[in-house]
Amino acid sequence: MILAATKSADDTQALAAALTEVVRPRDVVMLVGDVGAGKTTFTQGFGRALGVQEAITSPTFVLLRTYGGTMPLHHVDIYRVEHLQEVIDLGLLELLDEGGVALVEWGDLAEPVLPRDYLEVRLGVHPSDDDSRQVQVRGVGPDWSVREQLVGRAIAQWVVEGGQGA
Ligand code: ADP
Ligand code: MG
């Protein structure tokens, strides 16, 4: 697990942009954290770094929206899902096979039906500072556990002291 921190929404977007350096086609990034934690903000920074031109918004009324960039970005928001079957029906695995990357807000709610290997980004609001976020990054599954070091290097400037390799 890597423990990092950001100081503003722009800073979270910069961290997300840095992560695009280590994310490859077919990867899944699970975005975990309460409403307002910064999951969509993160996705905006990530998308911009992939060259997405459109404005990325919360996919409130659709579960999945795909943006074109240097690779397709599938932005999923599980929050309003009532049955896991709805997530299965998205066909995310098939979409990923075509070579895109998926960022899944509230991905933890659908873990049983999502790929076993993923990068988890957990955003937490700072108790005393509205503009700071704690960012815990963790590779899950054999693929990501090997790549976690690369992740740590890519976001080194945000890693808090003693925050890597726990
Ligand atoms: P979520 O998708 O997790 O519900 P959003 O990204 O929609 O959250 O909203 C996060 C809000 O918090 C935005 O208004 C953003 O400007 C603000 N914010 C303040 N500081 C930060 C930070 N360090 N990182 C991310 N967002 C931040
Ligand atoms: Mg959101």
Short mmCIF file of N, CA and C and ligand atoms in Angstrom, two decimals:
data_model
loop_
_atom_site.label_atom_id
_atom_site.label_comp_id
_atom_site.label_asym_id
_atom_site.label_seq_id
_atom_site.Cartn_x
_atom_site.Cartn_y
_atom_site.Cartn_z
N MET A 1 0.84 -1.20 0.00
CA MET A 1 0.00 0.00 0.00
C MET A 1 0.88 1.25 0.00
N ILE A 2 0.46 2.23 -0.77
CA ILE A 2 1.19 3.49 -0.85
C ILE A 2 0.29 4.58 -0.27
N LEU A 3 0.84 5.34 0.64
CA LEU A 3 0.05 6.41 1.25
C LEU A 3 0.54 7.75 0.71
N ALA A 4 -0.39 8.49 0.09
CA ALA A 4 -0.04 9.78 -0.49
C ALA A 4 -1.03 10.83 0.00
N ALA A 5 -0.77 12.08 -0.34
CA ALA A 5 -1.67 13.15 0.05
C ALA A 5 -1.68 14.22 -1.04
N THR A 6 -2.84 14.84 -1.22
CA THR A 6 -2.93 15.95 -2.17
C THR A 6 -3.49 17.18 -1.44
N LYS A 7 -3.17 18.34 -1.98
CA LYS A 7 -3.50 19.60 -1.29
C LYS A 7 -4.69 20.33 -1.89
N SER A 8 -5.11 19.90 -3.09
CA SER A 8 -6.20 20.60 -3.78
C SER A 8 -6.76 19.67 -4.86
N ALA A 9 -7.89 20.10 -5.44
CA ALA A 9 -8.47 19.32 -6.54
C ALA A 9 -7.46 19.23 -7.70
N ASP A 10 -6.80 20.34 -8.01
CA ASP A 10 -5.80 20.32 -9.09
C ASP A 10 -4.68 19.34 -8.79
N ASP A 11 -4.31 19.29 -7.53
CA ASP A 11 -3.24 18.40 -7.11
C ASP A 11 -3.66 16.94 -7.28
N THR A 12 -4.90 16.63 -6.94
CA THR A 12 -5.41 15.26 -7.14
C THR A 12 -5.43 14.92 -8.62
N GLN A 13 -5.77 15.92 -9.45
CA GLN A 13 -5.77 15.67 -10.90
C GLN A 13 -4.36 15.45 -11.42
N ALA A 14 -3.40 16.14 -10.82
CA ALA A 14 -2.01 15.95 -11.23
C ALA A 14 -1.52 14.56 -10.84
N LEU A 15 -1.91 14.11 -9.65
CA LEU A 15 -1.56 12.74 -9.23
C LEU A 15 -2.17 11.72 -10.18
N ALA A 16 -3.43 11.93 -10.52
CA ALA A 16 -4.11 11.01 -11.45
C ALA A 16 -3.39 11.00 -12.80
N ALA A 17 -2.99 12.18 -13.25
CA ALA A 17 -2.27 12.28 -14.53
C ALA A 17 -0.97 11.49 -14.47
N ALA A 18 -0.27 11.58 -13.34
CA ALA A 18 0.99 10.85 -13.18
C ALA A 18 0.75 9.34 -13.23
N LEU A 19 -0.40 8.91 -12.73
CA LEU A 19 -0.70 7.47 -12.74
C LEU A 19 -0.92 6.93 -14.15
N THR A 20 -1.31 7.80 -15.08
CA THR A 20 -1.51 7.30 -16.45
C THR A 20 -0.20 6.74 -17.01
N GLU A 21 0.92 7.16 -16.46
CA GLU A 21 2.23 6.66 -16.93
C GLU A 21 2.39 5.16 -16.69
N VAL A 22 1.71 4.64 -15.69
CA VAL A 22 1.90 3.22 -15.36
C VAL A 22 0.66 2.38 -15.66
N VAL A 23 -0.39 3.02 -16.15
CA VAL A 23 -1.61 2.28 -16.46
C VAL A 23 -1.59 1.86 -17.92
N ARG A 24 -1.99 0.62 -18.14
CA ARG A 24 -1.93 0.06 -19.49
C ARG A 24 -3.33 -0.33 -19.96
N PRO A 25 -3.48 -0.54 -21.27
CA PRO A 25 -4.77 -1.04 -21.75
C PRO A 25 -5.20 -2.29 -20.98
N ARG A 26 -6.50 -2.41 -20.72
CA ARG A 26 -7.13 -3.52 -19.99
C ARG A 26 -7.05 -3.36 -18.47
N ASP A 27 -6.39 -2.30 -17.98
CA ASP A 27 -6.31 -2.10 -16.54
C ASP A 27 -7.63 -1.58 -15.97
N VAL A 28 -7.85 -1.90 -14.70
CA VAL A 28 -9.01 -1.40 -13.97
C VAL A 28 -8.52 -0.63 -12.76
N VAL A 29 -9.02 0.59 -12.60
CA VAL A 29 -8.71 1.39 -11.42
C VAL A 29 -10.00 1.57 -10.64
N MET A 30 -10.02 1.07 -9.43
CA MET A 30 -11.20 1.20 -8.57
C MET A 30 -11.04 2.48 -7.76
N LEU A 31 -12.04 3.34 -7.81
CA LEU A 31 -12.00 4.58 -7.05
C LEU A 31 -12.95 4.46 -5.87
N VAL A 32 -12.38 4.54 -4.69
CA VAL A 32 -13.15 4.30 -3.47
C VAL A 32 -13.13 5.57 -2.63
N GLY A 33 -14.23 5.87 -1.99
CA GLY A 33 -14.30 7.05 -1.12
C GLY A 33 -15.70 7.62 -1.11
N ASP A 34 -16.02 8.35 -0.07
CA ASP A 34 -17.37 8.91 0.10
C ASP A 34 -17.71 9.92 -1.00
N VAL A 35 -18.98 10.31 -1.03
CA VAL A 35 -19.42 11.38 -1.91
C VAL A 35 -18.57 12.62 -1.61
N GLY A 36 -18.03 13.23 -2.66
CA GLY A 36 -17.23 14.43 -2.47
C GLY A 36 -15.76 14.17 -2.16
N ALA A 37 -15.38 12.91 -2.14
CA ALA A 37 -13.99 12.58 -1.82
C ALA A 37 -13.05 13.01 -2.95
N GLY A 38 -13.55 12.94 -4.18
CA GLY A 38 -12.71 13.37 -5.32
C GLY A 38 -12.54 12.32 -6.41
N LYS A 39 -13.45 11.33 -6.45
CA LYS A 39 -13.34 10.26 -7.44
C LYS A 39 -13.51 10.80 -8.86
N THR A 40 -14.50 11.66 -9.05
CA THR A 40 -14.73 12.22 -10.38
C THR A 40 -13.61 13.21 -10.72
N THR A 41 -13.20 13.99 -9.75
CA THR A 41 -12.08 14.92 -9.94
C THR A 41 -10.84 14.17 -10.41
N PHE A 42 -10.56 13.04 -9.76
CA PHE A 42 -9.45 12.18 -10.14
C PHE A 42 -9.59 11.74 -11.61
N THR A 43 -10.79 11.31 -11.96
CA THR A 43 -11.04 10.81 -13.31
C THR A 43 -10.81 11.91 -14.35
N GLN A 44 -11.17 13.15 -13.99
CA GLN A 44 -10.95 14.28 -14.91
C GLN A 44 -9.46 14.48 -15.18
N GLY A 45 -8.66 14.40 -14.15
CA GLY A 45 -7.22 14.57 -14.33
C GLY A 45 -6.61 13.44 -15.14
N PHE A 46 -7.12 12.25 -14.88
CA PHE A 46 -6.66 11.05 -15.58
C PHE A 46 -7.00 11.16 -17.07
N GLY A 47 -8.25 11.54 -17.32
CA GLY A 47 -8.72 11.66 -18.70
C GLY A 47 -7.97 12.73 -19.48
N ARG A 48 -7.76 13.85 -18.84
CA ARG A 48 -7.05 14.93 -19.52
C ARG A 48 -5.65 14.47 -19.93
N ALA A 49 -5.01 13.71 -19.04
CA ALA A 49 -3.66 13.22 -19.36
C ALA A 49 -3.68 12.21 -20.51
N LEU A 50 -4.83 11.55 -20.70
CA LEU A 50 -4.96 10.62 -21.83
C LEU A 50 -5.40 11.36 -23.09
N GLY A 51 -5.55 12.67 -22.99
CA GLY A 51 -5.92 13.46 -24.16
C GLY A 51 -7.41 13.53 -24.42
N VAL A 52 -8.23 13.20 -23.41
CA VAL A 52 -9.69 13.32 -23.58
C VAL A 52 -10.04 14.80 -23.72
N GLN A 53 -10.77 15.15 -24.76
CA GLN A 53 -11.11 16.55 -25.03
C GLN A 53 -12.41 16.98 -24.34
N GLU A 54 -13.37 16.05 -24.28
CA GLU A 54 -14.67 16.39 -23.68
C GLU A 54 -14.53 16.60 -22.17
N ALA A 55 -15.50 17.32 -21.62
CA ALA A 55 -15.54 17.47 -20.17
C ALA A 55 -16.04 16.16 -19.56
N ILE A 56 -15.32 15.64 -18.60
CA ILE A 56 -15.74 14.42 -17.90
C ILE A 56 -16.58 14.83 -16.70
N THR A 57 -17.81 14.30 -16.67
CA THR A 57 -18.71 14.64 -15.57
C THR A 57 -19.10 13.36 -14.84
N SER A 58 -19.82 13.49 -13.75
CA SER A 58 -20.30 12.31 -13.04
C SER A 58 -21.32 11.59 -13.90
N PRO A 59 -21.10 10.31 -14.19
CA PRO A 59 -22.10 9.60 -15.00
C PRO A 59 -23.29 9.19 -14.14
N THR A 60 -24.09 10.19 -13.77
CA THR A 60 -25.15 9.96 -12.79
C THR A 60 -26.30 9.13 -13.35
N PHE A 61 -26.71 9.43 -14.59
CA PHE A 61 -27.88 8.74 -15.13
C PHE A 61 -27.52 7.57 -16.03
N VAL A 62 -26.25 7.49 -16.40
CA VAL A 62 -25.78 6.31 -17.11
C VAL A 62 -24.67 5.72 -16.23
N LEU A 63 -24.57 4.42 -16.28
CA LEU A 63 -23.55 3.77 -15.45
C LEU A 63 -22.17 3.89 -16.04
N LEU A 64 -22.13 3.98 -17.37
CA LEU A 64 -20.84 3.93 -18.03
C LEU A 64 -20.79 4.92 -19.19
N ARG A 65 -19.68 5.63 -19.25
CA ARG A 65 -19.48 6.53 -20.38
C ARG A 65 -18.05 6.31 -20.88
N THR A 66 -17.91 6.22 -22.18
CA THR A 66 -16.59 5.97 -22.75
C THR A 66 -16.09 7.24 -23.45
N TYR A 67 -14.87 7.62 -23.12
CA TYR A 67 -14.25 8.79 -23.72
C TYR A 67 -13.08 8.34 -24.58
N GLY A 68 -12.87 9.05 -25.68
CA GLY A 68 -11.75 8.71 -26.55
C GLY A 68 -10.51 9.49 -26.14
N GLY A 69 -9.40 8.79 -26.01
CA GLY A 69 -8.12 9.43 -25.72
C GLY A 69 -7.04 8.60 -26.37
N THR A 70 -5.82 8.67 -25.86
CA THR A 70 -4.76 7.83 -26.40
C THR A 70 -5.13 6.36 -26.25
N MET A 71 -5.97 6.05 -25.25
CA MET A 71 -6.69 4.77 -25.23
C MET A 71 -8.09 5.09 -24.70
N PRO A 72 -9.08 4.25 -25.05
CA PRO A 72 -10.43 4.53 -24.58
C PRO A 72 -10.48 4.53 -23.04
N LEU A 73 -11.20 5.50 -22.50
CA LEU A 73 -11.38 5.57 -21.05
C LEU A 73 -12.84 5.28 -20.73
N HIS A 74 -13.07 4.17 -20.02
CA HIS A 74 -14.42 3.81 -19.61
C HIS A 74 -14.63 4.29 -18.18
N HIS A 75 -15.50 5.26 -18.03
CA HIS A 75 -15.77 5.84 -16.71
C HIS A 75 -17.08 5.25 -16.19
N VAL A 76 -16.99 4.52 -15.09
CA VAL A 76 -18.14 3.82 -14.54
C VAL A 76 -18.44 4.38 -13.15
N ASP A 77 -19.72 4.51 -12.84
CA ASP A 77 -20.11 4.90 -11.48
C ASP A 77 -21.15 3.91 -10.98
N ILE A 78 -20.77 3.15 -9.97
CA ILE A 78 -21.60 2.05 -9.47
C ILE A 78 -22.65 2.54 -8.47
N TYR A 79 -22.54 3.80 -8.03
CA TYR A 79 -23.28 4.28 -6.86
C TYR A 79 -24.77 3.95 -6.89
N ARG A 80 -25.40 4.16 -8.04
CA ARG A 80 -26.85 3.97 -8.12
C ARG A 80 -27.29 2.56 -8.53
N VAL A 81 -26.34 1.67 -8.67
CA VAL A 81 -26.68 0.31 -9.09
C VAL A 81 -27.46 -0.39 -7.98
N GLU A 82 -28.57 -1.05 -8.37
CA GLU A 82 -29.34 -1.78 -7.37
C GLU A 82 -29.03 -3.27 -7.38
N HIS A 83 -28.71 -3.78 -8.57
CA HIS A 83 -28.40 -5.21 -8.68
C HIS A 83 -27.07 -5.38 -9.39
N LEU A 84 -26.26 -6.28 -8.88
CA LEU A 84 -24.95 -6.50 -9.49
C LEU A 84 -25.07 -6.92 -10.96
N GLN A 85 -26.22 -7.51 -11.30
CA GLN A 85 -26.43 -7.91 -12.70
C GLN A 85 -26.28 -6.72 -13.65
N GLU A 86 -26.67 -5.52 -13.18
CA GLU A 86 -26.53 -4.32 -14.02
C GLU A 86 -25.06 -4.08 -14.38
N VAL A 87 -24.20 -4.39 -13.44
CA VAL A 87 -22.76 -4.20 -13.69
C VAL A 87 -22.26 -5.26 -14.66
N ILE A 88 -22.73 -6.48 -14.47
CA ILE A 88 -22.35 -7.57 -15.39
C ILE A 88 -22.79 -7.20 -16.81
N ASP A 89 -24.02 -6.63 -16.91
CA ASP A 89 -24.58 -6.31 -18.22
C ASP A 89 -23.83 -5.21 -18.96
N LEU A 90 -23.02 -4.45 -18.23
CA LEU A 90 -22.23 -3.41 -18.91
C LEU A 90 -21.22 -4.03 -19.88
N GLY A 91 -20.87 -5.29 -19.64
CA GLY A 91 -19.89 -5.95 -20.50
C GLY A 91 -18.51 -5.33 -20.41
N LEU A 92 -18.18 -4.90 -19.21
CA LEU A 92 -16.91 -4.20 -19.02
C LEU A 92 -15.71 -5.06 -19.43
N LEU A 93 -15.78 -6.35 -19.12
CA LEU A 93 -14.66 -7.24 -19.46
C LEU A 93 -14.43 -7.26 -20.96
N GLU A 94 -15.51 -7.31 -21.72
CA GLU A 94 -15.40 -7.33 -23.17
C GLU A 94 -14.86 -5.99 -23.67
N LEU A 95 -15.34 -4.89 -23.07
CA LEU A 95 -14.85 -3.57 -23.46
C LEU A 95 -13.34 -3.45 -23.20
N LEU A 96 -12.92 -3.98 -22.05
CA LEU A 96 -11.50 -3.90 -21.70
C LEU A 96 -10.66 -4.72 -22.67
N ASP A 97 -11.23 -5.83 -23.11
CA ASP A 97 -10.51 -6.67 -24.07
C ASP A 97 -10.19 -5.91 -25.36
N GLU A 98 -10.99 -4.89 -25.63
CA GLU A 98 -10.74 -4.10 -26.84
C GLU A 98 -9.63 -3.08 -26.63
N GLY A 99 -9.10 -3.00 -25.40
CA GLY A 99 -7.89 -2.22 -25.22
C GLY A 99 -8.03 -0.90 -24.47
N GLY A 100 -9.11 -0.72 -23.75
CA GLY A 100 -9.26 0.51 -22.98
C GLY A 100 -8.86 0.32 -21.53
N VAL A 101 -9.06 1.39 -20.77
CA VAL A 101 -8.82 1.34 -19.33
C VAL A 101 -10.14 1.74 -18.66
N ALA A 102 -10.43 1.14 -17.49
CA ALA A 102 -11.67 1.46 -16.78
C ALA A 102 -11.37 2.11 -15.44
N LEU A 103 -12.04 3.23 -15.19
CA LEU A 103 -12.01 3.86 -13.87
C LEU A 103 -13.40 3.68 -13.28
N VAL A 104 -13.48 3.02 -12.14
CA VAL A 104 -14.77 2.64 -11.59
C VAL A 104 -15.00 3.31 -10.24
N GLU A 105 -15.90 4.31 -10.23
CA GLU A 105 -16.24 4.95 -8.96
C GLU A 105 -17.13 3.99 -8.15
N TRP A 106 -16.88 3.91 -6.86
CA TRP A 106 -17.57 2.98 -5.96
C TRP A 106 -17.33 1.54 -6.39
N GLY A 107 -16.18 1.28 -7.02
CA GLY A 107 -15.89 -0.06 -7.50
C GLY A 107 -15.97 -1.12 -6.41
N ASP A 108 -15.71 -0.72 -5.17
CA ASP A 108 -15.74 -1.69 -4.07
C ASP A 108 -17.13 -2.31 -3.91
N LEU A 109 -18.18 -1.57 -4.33
CA LEU A 109 -19.54 -2.10 -4.18
C LEU A 109 -19.83 -3.24 -5.15
N ALA A 110 -19.02 -3.35 -6.19
CA ALA A 110 -19.29 -4.39 -7.20
C ALA A 110 -18.11 -5.33 -7.34
N GLU A 111 -17.30 -5.40 -6.31
CA GLU A 111 -16.09 -6.21 -6.39
C GLU A 111 -16.31 -7.64 -6.88
N PRO A 112 -17.39 -8.31 -6.44
CA PRO A 112 -17.56 -9.71 -6.88
C PRO A 112 -17.69 -9.88 -8.39
N VAL A 113 -18.14 -8.84 -9.09
CA VAL A 113 -18.36 -9.02 -10.53
C VAL A 113 -17.37 -8.20 -11.37
N LEU A 114 -16.34 -7.68 -10.73
CA LEU A 114 -15.31 -6.94 -11.46
C LEU A 114 -14.03 -7.77 -11.51
N PRO A 115 -13.10 -7.41 -12.40
CA PRO A 115 -11.87 -8.20 -12.50
C PRO A 115 -11.13 -8.32 -11.17
N ARG A 116 -10.42 -9.41 -11.01
CA ARG A 116 -9.72 -9.70 -9.75
C ARG A 116 -8.47 -8.85 -9.57
N ASP A 117 -7.91 -8.42 -10.66
CA ASP A 117 -6.70 -7.58 -10.61
C ASP A 117 -7.11 -6.13 -10.83
N TYR A 118 -6.75 -5.30 -9.91
CA TYR A 118 -7.06 -3.88 -10.11
C TYR A 118 -6.17 -3.02 -9.22
N LEU A 119 -6.11 -1.76 -9.59
CA LEU A 119 -5.43 -0.78 -8.75
C LEU A 119 -6.52 -0.05 -7.96
N GLU A 120 -6.41 -0.09 -6.65
CA GLU A 120 -7.40 0.61 -5.83
C GLU A 120 -6.85 1.96 -5.41
N VAL A 121 -7.63 3.00 -5.65
CA VAL A 121 -7.28 4.34 -5.20
C VAL A 121 -8.36 4.78 -4.22
N ARG A 122 -7.99 4.90 -2.96
CA ARG A 122 -8.95 5.22 -1.91
C ARG A 122 -8.73 6.66 -1.46
N LEU A 123 -9.73 7.48 -1.67
CA LEU A 123 -9.62 8.91 -1.35
C LEU A 123 -10.34 9.20 -0.04
N GLY A 124 -9.65 9.87 0.85
CA GLY A 124 -10.25 10.20 2.13
C GLY A 124 -10.13 11.69 2.41
N VAL A 125 -11.23 12.26 2.91
CA VAL A 125 -11.23 13.69 3.24
C VAL A 125 -10.45 13.90 4.53
N HIS A 126 -9.67 14.94 4.54
CA HIS A 126 -8.88 15.28 5.72
C HIS A 126 -9.81 15.85 6.79
N PRO A 127 -9.68 15.45 8.04
CA PRO A 127 -10.62 15.90 9.07
C PRO A 127 -10.64 17.41 9.29
N SER A 128 -9.49 18.07 9.08
CA SER A 128 -9.47 19.49 9.42
C SER A 128 -9.18 20.41 8.22
N ASP A 129 -9.00 19.82 7.03
CA ASP A 129 -8.68 20.66 5.87
C ASP A 129 -9.50 20.20 4.66
N ASP A 130 -10.48 21.03 4.26
CA ASP A 130 -11.41 20.70 3.17
C ASP A 130 -10.72 20.42 1.85
N ASP A 131 -9.54 20.98 1.66
CA ASP A 131 -8.88 20.88 0.35
C ASP A 131 -7.77 19.83 0.31
N SER A 132 -7.61 19.09 1.38
CA SER A 132 -6.61 18.02 1.38
C SER A 132 -7.31 16.66 1.29
N ARG A 133 -6.63 15.73 0.67
CA ARG A 133 -7.14 14.36 0.61
C ARG A 133 -6.02 13.39 0.93
N GLN A 134 -6.36 12.38 1.69
CA GLN A 134 -5.44 11.26 1.85
C GLN A 134 -5.72 10.31 0.69
N VAL A 135 -4.68 9.84 0.05
CA VAL A 135 -4.85 8.97 -1.12
C VAL A 135 -4.08 7.67 -0.86
N GLN A 136 -4.81 6.59 -0.66
CA GLN A 136 -4.19 5.28 -0.46
C GLN A 136 -4.27 4.51 -1.77
N VAL A 137 -3.11 4.08 -2.24
CA VAL A 137 -3.06 3.36 -3.52
C VAL A 137 -2.55 1.94 -3.25
N ARG A 138 -3.28 0.97 -3.76
CA ARG A 138 -2.97 -0.42 -3.45
C ARG A 138 -3.21 -1.27 -4.70
N GLY A 139 -2.21 -2.07 -5.03
CA GLY A 139 -2.38 -3.00 -6.14
C GLY A 139 -2.97 -4.29 -5.61
N VAL A 140 -4.04 -4.76 -6.25
CA VAL A 140 -4.70 -5.99 -5.82
C VAL A 140 -4.56 -7.03 -6.93
N GLY A 141 -4.17 -8.24 -6.54
CA GLY A 141 -3.97 -9.32 -7.52
C GLY A 141 -2.53 -9.40 -7.94
N PRO A 142 -2.12 -10.56 -8.48
CA PRO A 142 -0.71 -10.81 -8.80
C PRO A 142 -0.12 -9.80 -9.77
N ASP A 143 -0.90 -9.37 -10.75
CA ASP A 143 -0.41 -8.42 -11.74
C ASP A 143 0.00 -7.10 -11.08
N TRP A 144 -0.90 -6.56 -10.27
CA TRP A 144 -0.63 -5.26 -9.67
C TRP A 144 0.35 -5.30 -8.52
N SER A 145 0.41 -6.41 -7.80
CA SER A 145 1.34 -6.43 -6.67
C SER A 145 2.78 -6.27 -7.18
N VAL A 146 3.05 -6.79 -8.37
CA VAL A 146 4.38 -6.64 -8.97
C VAL A 146 4.60 -5.20 -9.44
N ARG A 147 3.53 -4.57 -9.88
CA ARG A 147 3.65 -3.23 -10.48
C ARG A 147 3.58 -2.10 -9.45
N GLU A 148 3.29 -2.44 -8.19
CA GLU A 148 3.07 -1.40 -7.20
C GLU A 148 4.28 -0.48 -7.03
N GLN A 149 5.48 -1.05 -7.15
CA GLN A 149 6.69 -0.23 -7.04
C GLN A 149 6.74 0.86 -8.10
N LEU A 150 6.34 0.49 -9.31
CA LEU A 150 6.31 1.47 -10.40
C LEU A 150 5.31 2.58 -10.11
N VAL A 151 4.19 2.16 -9.51
CA VAL A 151 3.16 3.14 -9.13
C VAL A 151 3.75 4.12 -8.12
N GLY A 152 4.45 3.57 -7.13
CA GLY A 152 5.05 4.41 -6.09
C GLY A 152 6.02 5.41 -6.68
N ARG A 153 6.76 4.96 -7.67
CA ARG A 153 7.72 5.86 -8.30
C ARG A 153 7.00 6.96 -9.10
N ALA A 154 5.92 6.57 -9.77
CA ALA A 154 5.20 7.54 -10.61
C ALA A 154 4.57 8.66 -9.77
N ILE A 155 4.16 8.33 -8.54
CA ILE A 155 3.49 9.35 -7.72
C ILE A 155 4.36 9.74 -6.51
N ALA A 156 5.66 9.53 -6.65
CA ALA A 156 6.59 9.76 -5.53
C ALA A 156 6.42 11.13 -4.88
N GLN A 157 6.15 12.15 -5.69
CA GLN A 157 6.08 13.50 -5.11
C GLN A 157 4.90 13.72 -4.16
N TRP A 158 3.93 12.79 -4.21
CA TRP A 158 2.77 12.91 -3.31
C TRP A 158 2.84 11.94 -2.13
N VAL A 159 3.80 11.03 -2.18
CA VAL A 159 3.88 10.00 -1.13
C VAL A 159 4.29 10.66 0.18
N VAL A 160 3.58 10.32 1.23
CA VAL A 160 3.92 10.89 2.53
C VAL A 160 5.06 10.09 3.16
N GLU A 161 5.79 10.71 4.00
CA GLU A 161 6.97 10.08 4.59
C GLU A 161 6.62 8.74 5.22
N GLY A 162 7.36 7.73 4.84
CA GLY A 162 7.10 6.39 5.38
C GLY A 162 5.86 5.74 4.79
N GLY A 163 5.35 6.34 3.71
CA GLY A 163 4.06 5.89 3.17
C GLY A 163 4.14 4.85 2.08
N GLN A 164 5.33 4.33 1.81
CA GLN A 164 5.39 3.32 0.77
C GLN A 164 5.88 1.98 1.29
N GLY A 165 5.24 0.93 0.79
CA GLY A 165 5.69 -0.43 1.07
C GLY A 165 5.14 -1.03 2.35
N ALA A 166 4.08 -0.44 2.88
CA ALA A 166 3.49 -1.00 4.10
C ALA A 166 2.78 -2.31 3.80
P1 ADP B 1 -16.78 12.18 -5.82
O1 ADP B 1 -16.76 11.82 -7.27
O2 ADP B 1 -15.83 11.33 -5.01
O3 ADP B 1 -18.15 12.23 -5.23
P2 ADP B 1 -16.04 14.83 -6.76
O4 ADP B 1 -14.76 14.67 -7.48
O5 ADP B 1 -17.29 14.94 -7.56
O6 ADP B 1 -16.16 13.65 -5.66
O7 ADP B 1 -15.99 16.10 -5.80
C1 ADP B 1 -14.87 16.42 -5.02
C2 ADP B 1 -15.01 17.87 -4.59
O8 ADP B 1 -14.01 18.20 -3.64
C3 ADP B 1 -14.84 18.82 -5.76
O9 ADP B 1 -15.70 19.90 -5.60
C4 ADP B 1 -13.39 19.24 -5.63
O10 ADP B 1 -13.14 20.52 -6.19
C5 ADP B 1 -13.23 19.28 -4.12
N1 ADP B 1 -11.84 19.09 -3.64
C6 ADP B 1 -11.22 19.89 -2.74
N2 ADP B 1 -9.99 19.46 -2.47
C7 ADP B 1 -9.82 18.33 -3.22
C8 ADP B 1 -8.73 17.42 -3.37
N3 ADP B 1 -7.55 17.54 -2.68
N4 ADP B 1 -8.89 16.40 -4.21
C9 ADP B 1 -10.04 16.23 -4.88
N5 ADP B 1 -11.11 17.05 -4.79
C10 ADP B 1 -11.00 18.11 -3.96
MG MG B 2 -18.28 11.07 -8.55
#
